PDB file of C-alpha atoms in Angstrom:
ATOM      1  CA  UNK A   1       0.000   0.000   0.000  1.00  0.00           C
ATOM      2  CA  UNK A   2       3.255   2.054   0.774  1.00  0.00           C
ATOM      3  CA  UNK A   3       2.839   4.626  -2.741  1.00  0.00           C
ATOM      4  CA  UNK A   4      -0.757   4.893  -2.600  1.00  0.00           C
ATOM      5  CA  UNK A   5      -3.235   7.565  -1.877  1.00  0.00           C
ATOM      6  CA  UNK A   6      -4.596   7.341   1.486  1.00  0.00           C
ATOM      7  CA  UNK A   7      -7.856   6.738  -0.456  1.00  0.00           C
ATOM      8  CA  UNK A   8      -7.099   3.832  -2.442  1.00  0.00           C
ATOM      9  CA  UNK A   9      -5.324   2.079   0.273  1.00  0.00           C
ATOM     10  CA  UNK A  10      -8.129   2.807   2.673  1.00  0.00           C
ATOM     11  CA  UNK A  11     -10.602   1.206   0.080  1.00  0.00           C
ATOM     12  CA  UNK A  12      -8.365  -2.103  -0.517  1.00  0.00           C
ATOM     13  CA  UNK A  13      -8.306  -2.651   2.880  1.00  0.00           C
ATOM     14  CA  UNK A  14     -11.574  -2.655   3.671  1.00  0.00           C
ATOM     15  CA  UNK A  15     -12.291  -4.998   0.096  1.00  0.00           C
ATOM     16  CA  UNK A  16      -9.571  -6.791   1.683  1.00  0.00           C
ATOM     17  CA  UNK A  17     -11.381  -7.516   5.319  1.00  0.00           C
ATOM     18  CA  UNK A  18      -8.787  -5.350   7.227  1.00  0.00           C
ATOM     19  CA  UNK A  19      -9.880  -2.069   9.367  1.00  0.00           C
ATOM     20  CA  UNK A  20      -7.348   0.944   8.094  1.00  0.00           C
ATOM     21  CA  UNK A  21      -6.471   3.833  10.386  1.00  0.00           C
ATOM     22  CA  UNK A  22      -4.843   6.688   9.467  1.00  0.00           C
ATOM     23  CA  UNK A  23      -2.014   8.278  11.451  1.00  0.00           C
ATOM     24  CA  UNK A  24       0.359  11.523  10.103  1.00  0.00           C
ATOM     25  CA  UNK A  25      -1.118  14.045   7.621  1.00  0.00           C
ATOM     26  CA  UNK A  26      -0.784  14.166   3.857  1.00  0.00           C
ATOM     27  CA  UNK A  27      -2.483  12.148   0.689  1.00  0.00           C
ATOM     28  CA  UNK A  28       0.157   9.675   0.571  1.00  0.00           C
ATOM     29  CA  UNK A  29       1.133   6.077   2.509  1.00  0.00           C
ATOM     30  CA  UNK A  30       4.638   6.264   3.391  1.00  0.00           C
ATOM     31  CA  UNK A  31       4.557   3.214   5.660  1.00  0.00           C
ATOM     32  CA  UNK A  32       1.790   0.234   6.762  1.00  0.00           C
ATOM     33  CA  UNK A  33       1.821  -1.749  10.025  1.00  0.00           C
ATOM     34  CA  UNK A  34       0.931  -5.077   7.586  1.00  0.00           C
ATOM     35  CA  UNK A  35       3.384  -6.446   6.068  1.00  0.00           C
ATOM     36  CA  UNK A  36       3.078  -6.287   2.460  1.00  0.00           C
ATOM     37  CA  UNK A  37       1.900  -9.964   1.662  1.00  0.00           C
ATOM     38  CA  UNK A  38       0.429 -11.046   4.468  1.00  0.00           C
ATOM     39  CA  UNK A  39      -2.758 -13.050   3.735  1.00  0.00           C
ATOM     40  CA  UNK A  40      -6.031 -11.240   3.405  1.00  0.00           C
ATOM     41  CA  UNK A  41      -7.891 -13.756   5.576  1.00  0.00           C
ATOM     42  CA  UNK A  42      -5.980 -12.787   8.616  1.00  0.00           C
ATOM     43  CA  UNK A  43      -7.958  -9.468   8.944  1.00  0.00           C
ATOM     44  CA  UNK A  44      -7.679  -7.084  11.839  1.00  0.00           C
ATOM     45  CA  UNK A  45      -6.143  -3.284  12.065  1.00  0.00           C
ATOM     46  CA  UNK A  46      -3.658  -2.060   9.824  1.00  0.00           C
ATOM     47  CA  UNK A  47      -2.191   1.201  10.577  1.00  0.00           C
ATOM     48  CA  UNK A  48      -1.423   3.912   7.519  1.00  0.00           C
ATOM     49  CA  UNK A  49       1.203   6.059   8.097  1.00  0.00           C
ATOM     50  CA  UNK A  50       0.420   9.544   5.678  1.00  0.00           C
ATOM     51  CA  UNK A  51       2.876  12.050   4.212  1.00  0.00           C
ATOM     52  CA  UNK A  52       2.599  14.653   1.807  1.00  0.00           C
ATOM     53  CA  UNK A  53       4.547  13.321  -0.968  1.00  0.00           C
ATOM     54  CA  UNK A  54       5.394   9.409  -2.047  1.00  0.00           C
ATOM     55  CA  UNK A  55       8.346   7.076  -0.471  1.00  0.00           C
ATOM     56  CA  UNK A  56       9.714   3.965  -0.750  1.00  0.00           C
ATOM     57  CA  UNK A  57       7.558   1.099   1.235  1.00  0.00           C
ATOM     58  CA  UNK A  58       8.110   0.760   5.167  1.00  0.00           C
ATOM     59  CA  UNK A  59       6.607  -1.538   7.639  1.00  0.00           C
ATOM     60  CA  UNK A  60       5.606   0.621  10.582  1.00  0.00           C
ATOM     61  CA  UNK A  61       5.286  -1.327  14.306  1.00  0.00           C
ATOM     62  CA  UNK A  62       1.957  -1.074  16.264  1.00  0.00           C
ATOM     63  CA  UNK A  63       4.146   0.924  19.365  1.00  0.00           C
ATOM     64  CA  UNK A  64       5.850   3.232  17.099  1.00  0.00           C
ATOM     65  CA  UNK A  65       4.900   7.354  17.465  1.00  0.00           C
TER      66      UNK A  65
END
């Protein structure tokens, strides 16, 4: 999702079973709390970490500020 607008990843997830929060400000997903590949079954939280402009994919941890 890292690359995405905060829309688009915020409607996969929820296609995708998973509940997205958004954390930071900004239109972009710099980082995600799911690790990119992890099966859609699982479900649960995953956290979106916005900036303003695009980066390269991070995972960020459910503790991290």
């Amino acid at each position: 999702l890292s690359g995405l607008s905060a829309r688009a990843a915020m409607r996969t997830l929820i296609e995708l079973g998973w509940e997205p929060r958004l954390r930071g400000e900004g239109s972009f997903v710099s980082r995600q709390s799911v690790a990119p590949g992890t099966p859609a079954g699982e479900g649960g939280v995953c956290l979106l970490q916005l900036t303003r402009f695009p980066v390269e994919p991070q995972t960020v941890e459910e503790g991290e500020p």
